[in-house]
PDB file of C-alpha atoms in Angstrom:
ATOM      1  CA  MET A   1      19.280  14.204  -3.198  1.00  0.00           C
ATOM      2  CA  SER A   2      16.842  11.886  -4.726  1.00  0.00           C
ATOM      3  CA  SER A   3      14.978  11.843  -1.437  1.00  0.00           C
ATOM      4  CA  LEU A   4      14.524  15.495  -1.693  1.00  0.00           C
ATOM      5  CA  LYS A   5      13.402  15.263  -5.053  1.00  0.00           C
ATOM      6  CA  ALA A   6      10.869  12.412  -4.071  1.00  0.00           C
ATOM      7  CA  LEU A   7       9.602  14.453  -1.361  1.00  0.00           C
ATOM      8  CA  ALA A   8       9.074  17.729  -3.564  1.00  0.00           C
ATOM      9  CA  SER A   9       7.421  15.389  -5.965  1.00  0.00           C
ATOM     10  CA  LEU A  10       4.996  14.143  -3.432  1.00  0.00           C
ATOM     11  CA  VAL A  11       4.318  17.712  -2.193  1.00  0.00           C
ATOM     12  CA  LEU A  12       3.701  19.125  -5.579  1.00  0.00           C
ATOM     13  CA  GLY A  13       1.521  16.233  -6.175  1.00  0.00           C
ATOM     14  CA  LEU A  14      -0.630  16.579  -3.080  1.00  0.00           C
ATOM     15  CA  VAL A  15      -0.819  20.270  -3.652  1.00  0.00           C
ATOM     16  CA  LEU A  16      -2.275  19.643  -7.011  1.00  0.00           C
ATOM     17  CA  LEU A  17      -4.725  17.119  -5.581  1.00  0.00           C
ATOM     18  CA  HIS A  18      -5.871  19.453  -2.985  1.00  0.00           C
ATOM     19  CA  SER A  19      -6.180  22.379  -5.497  1.00  0.00           C
ATOM     20  CA  SER A  20      -8.199  20.558  -7.823  1.00  0.00           C
ATOM     21  CA  SER A  21     -12.015  20.582  -7.466  1.00  0.00           C
ATOM     22  CA  ALA A  22     -13.737  18.972  -4.240  1.00  0.00           C
ATOM     23  CA  GLN A  23     -14.946  16.017  -6.493  1.00  0.00           C
ATOM     24  CA  GLU A  24     -13.413  12.679  -5.704  1.00  0.00           C
ATOM     25  CA  THR A  25     -11.180  11.545  -8.405  1.00  0.00           C
ATOM     26  CA  THR A  26      -8.362   8.857  -8.739  1.00  0.00           C
ATOM     27  CA  VAL A  27      -5.112   9.801  -9.812  1.00  0.00           C
ATOM     28  CA  GLU A  28      -2.282   7.034 -10.857  1.00  0.00           C
ATOM     29  CA  ALA A  29       0.841   8.554  -9.145  1.00  0.00           C
ATOM     30  CA  SER A  30       4.352   7.655 -10.068  1.00  0.00           C
ATOM     31  CA  LYS A  31       6.057   4.959  -7.545  1.00  0.00           C
ATOM     32  CA  THR A  32       8.570   6.637  -5.289  1.00  0.00           C
ATOM     33  CA  SER A  33      10.383   5.721  -2.001  1.00  0.00           C
ATOM     34  CA  LEU A  34       8.520   8.182  -0.137  1.00  0.00           C
ATOM     35  CA  ASN A  35       4.927   6.426  -1.280  1.00  0.00           C
ATOM     36  CA  ASP A  36       6.618   3.092  -0.372  1.00  0.00           C
ATOM     37  CA  GLU A  37       7.276   4.587   3.148  1.00  0.00           C
ATOM     38  CA  ILE A  38       3.811   5.836   3.533  1.00  0.00           C
ATOM     39  CA  LEU A  39       2.496   2.249   2.938  1.00  0.00           C
ATOM     40  CA  PHE A  40       5.053   0.398   5.241  1.00  0.00           C
ATOM     41  CA  LYS A  41       4.565   2.927   7.991  1.00  0.00           C
ATOM     42  CA  ALA A  42       0.585   2.069   7.828  1.00  0.00           C
ATOM     43  CA  LEU A  43       1.174  -1.509   7.335  1.00  0.00           C
ATOM     44  CA  GLY A  44       3.520  -2.038  10.188  1.00  0.00           C
ATOM     45  CA  ASN A  45       1.076  -0.265  12.709  1.00  0.00           C
ATOM     46  CA  VAL A  46      -1.410  -2.980  13.206  1.00  0.00           C
ATOM     47  CA  ASP A  47      -2.938  -1.290  15.942  1.00  0.00           C
ATOM     48  CA  THR A  48      -4.272   1.650  14.002  1.00  0.00           C
ATOM     49  CA  TYR A  49      -5.850  -0.578  11.331  1.00  0.00           C
ATOM     50  CA  SER A  50      -9.624  -0.179  10.745  1.00  0.00           C
ATOM     51  CA  PRO A  51     -11.703  -2.357  12.681  1.00  0.00           C
ATOM     52  CA  ASP A  52     -12.951  -4.204   9.545  1.00  0.00           C
ATOM     53  CA  VAL A  53      -9.298  -5.200   8.513  1.00  0.00           C
ATOM     54  CA  SER A  54      -8.511  -8.961   9.371  1.00  0.00           C
ATOM     55  CA  THR A  55      -5.850  -9.384   6.615  1.00  0.00           C
ATOM     56  CA  TYR A  56      -2.315  -9.076   7.657  1.00  0.00           C
ATOM     57  CA  LEU A  57       0.420  -8.702   4.692  1.00  0.00           C
ATOM     58  CA  CYS A  58       3.808  -9.127   3.955  1.00  0.00           C
ATOM     59  CA  VAL A  59       4.587  -7.017   0.931  1.00  0.00           C
ATOM     60  CA  TYR A  60       7.295  -8.362  -1.465  1.00  0.00           C
ATOM     61  CA  LYS A  61       6.531  -5.695  -4.285  1.00  0.00           C
ATOM     62  CA  VAL A  62       4.548  -2.592  -4.665  1.00  0.00           C
ATOM     63  CA  ASN A  63       3.189  -2.561  -7.999  1.00  0.00           C
ATOM     64  CA  ASN A  64       1.497   0.511  -8.362  1.00  0.00           C
ATOM     65  CA  MET A  65      -0.345   3.562  -6.254  1.00  0.00           C
ATOM     66  CA  GLU A  66      -3.580   5.577  -6.847  1.00  0.00           C
ATOM     67  CA  ALA A  67      -4.118   8.563  -4.855  1.00  0.00           C
ATOM     68  CA  THR A  68      -7.874   9.612  -4.530  1.00  0.00           C
ATOM     69  CA  SER A  69      -8.291  13.353  -4.423  1.00  0.00           C
ATOM     70  CA  GLY A  70     -11.210  14.919  -2.179  1.00  0.00           C
ATOM     71  CA  THR A  71     -10.213  12.260   0.498  1.00  0.00           C
ATOM     72  CA  ALA A  72      -6.741  12.240   0.246  1.00  0.00           C
ATOM     73  CA  SER A  73      -6.366   8.349   0.371  1.00  0.00           C
ATOM     74  CA  TYR A  74      -3.969   5.846  -1.192  1.00  0.00           C
ATOM     75  CA  ASN A  75      -4.651   2.648  -3.075  1.00  0.00           C
ATOM     76  CA  PHE A  76      -1.574   0.456  -3.111  1.00  0.00           C
ATOM     77  CA  GLY A  77      -1.338  -2.615  -5.576  1.00  0.00           C
ATOM     78  CA  VAL A  78       0.731  -4.937  -4.200  1.00  0.00           C
ATOM     79  CA  THR A  79       2.462  -8.457  -4.640  1.00  0.00           C
ATOM     80  CA  GLY A  80       2.681 -10.266  -1.146  1.00  0.00           C
ATOM     81  CA  CYS A  81       1.391 -12.854   1.229  1.00  0.00           C
ATOM     82  CA  ASN A  82      -1.216 -13.143   4.028  1.00  0.00           C
ATOM     83  CA  ALA A  83       0.974 -13.330   7.201  1.00  0.00           C
ATOM     84  CA  ASP A  84       0.489 -13.151  10.871  1.00  0.00           C
ATOM     85  CA  LYS A  85       0.366  -9.801  12.682  1.00  0.00           C
ATOM     86  CA  GLU A  86       4.106  -9.983  13.708  1.00  0.00           C
ATOM     87  CA  PHE A  87       5.206 -10.697  10.133  1.00  0.00           C
ATOM     88  CA  VAL A  88       3.616  -7.713   8.566  1.00  0.00           C
ATOM     89  CA  GLY A  89       5.747  -5.517   6.559  1.00  0.00           C
ATOM     90  CA  ARG A  90       8.253  -6.353   3.777  1.00  0.00           C
ATOM     91  CA  CYS A  91       8.501 -10.151   2.582  1.00  0.00           C
ATOM     92  CA  PRO A  92      12.165 -11.364   1.710  1.00  0.00           C
ATOM     93  CA  ASP A  93      10.435 -13.742  -0.827  1.00  0.00           C
ATOM     94  CA  LEU A  94       7.365 -15.240  -1.864  1.00  0.00           C
ATOM     95  CA  THR A  95       7.903 -18.727  -0.652  1.00  0.00           C
ATOM     96  CA  SER A  96       7.776 -18.375   3.334  1.00  0.00           C
ATOM     97  CA  PHE A  97       4.125 -17.818   3.702  1.00  0.00           C
ATOM     98  CA  PRO A  98       0.860 -19.375   2.092  1.00  0.00           C
ATOM     99  CA  GLU A  99      -1.679 -17.315   0.163  1.00  0.00           C
ATOM    100  CA  CYS A 100       0.508 -15.093  -1.961  1.00  0.00           C
ATOM    101  CA  GLY A 101      -0.605 -12.942  -4.751  1.00  0.00           C
ATOM    102  CA  THR A 102      -1.917  -9.462  -5.422  1.00  0.00           C
ATOM    103  CA  TYR A 103      -3.687  -7.408  -3.217  1.00  0.00           C
ATOM    104  CA  ASN A 104      -5.050  -3.624  -2.654  1.00  0.00           C
ATOM    105  CA  ILE A 105      -4.221  -1.939   0.492  1.00  0.00           C
ATOM    106  CA  PHE A 106      -6.140   1.290   1.031  1.00  0.00           C
ATOM    107  CA  VAL A 107      -4.437   3.833   3.379  1.00  0.00           C
ATOM    108  CA  SER A 108      -5.828   6.827   4.560  1.00  0.00           C
ATOM    109  CA  SER A 109      -3.912  10.340   4.583  1.00  0.00           C
ATOM    110  CA  ASP A 110      -2.890   9.845   8.244  1.00  0.00           C
ATOM    111  CA  ALA A 111      -1.208   6.638   7.571  1.00  0.00           C
ATOM    112  CA  LYS A 112      -3.944   4.095   8.717  1.00  0.00           C
ATOM    113  CA  VAL A 113      -4.776   0.935   6.786  1.00  0.00           C
ATOM    114  CA  THR A 114      -8.430   1.022   6.078  1.00  0.00           C
ATOM    115  CA  SER A 115      -8.868  -1.906   3.697  1.00  0.00           C
ATOM    116  CA  ILE A 116      -7.003  -4.804   2.180  1.00  0.00           C
ATOM    117  CA  THR A 117      -8.598  -6.847  -0.522  1.00  0.00           C
ATOM    118  CA  GLY A 118      -7.118  -9.794  -2.441  1.00  0.00           C
ATOM    119  CA  GLN A 119      -7.142  -9.662  -6.353  1.00  0.00           C
ATOM    120  CA  GLN A 120      -5.682 -12.861  -7.079  1.00  0.00           C
ATOM    121  CA  THR A 121      -3.998 -15.372  -4.407  1.00  0.00           C
ATOM    122  CA  LYS A 122      -2.672 -19.027  -4.561  1.00  0.00           C
ATOM    123  CA  SER A 123      -3.768 -20.663  -1.405  1.00  0.00           C
ATOM    124  CA  SER A 124      -3.098 -24.176  -2.256  1.00  0.00           C
ATOM    125  CA  GLY A 125       0.842 -23.764  -1.519  1.00  0.00           C
ATOM    126  CA  LYS A 126       3.486 -21.333  -1.387  1.00  0.00           C
ATOM    127  CA  CYS A 127       3.954 -18.864  -4.424  1.00  0.00           C
ATOM    128  CA  GLN A 128       7.306 -18.814  -6.151  1.00  0.00           C
ATOM    129  CA  SER A 129       8.795 -15.516  -7.380  1.00  0.00           C
ATOM    130  CA  LYS A 130      10.912 -15.711 -10.584  1.00  0.00           C
TER     131      LYS A 130
END
């Protein structure tokens, strides 16, 4: 039942985004498991990453998500680690990989990663999560 509410919430949010003016505006959306599914679907399909993306992340925690109307894209603020292609997706902890920190992952409406930028990373060693 909660997934139905999440789906209804996302659909209502997208309708509201599309019904607003065509100008591009950023709206902070509530974090739901459906939003997380969009992120992890895009993150897990490295073959569809934008050619400019060379960072591959495993995500420990989704901190926030912003939706941009007009372009129907998403900006996920995450805590995670820079990893190889075969380790993209979810991190069990922040001790397994170097270069852990906060990142922004930009995802298009068709679930493709268009950009990954680091906000704050610790590259000298492994991060600890407490």
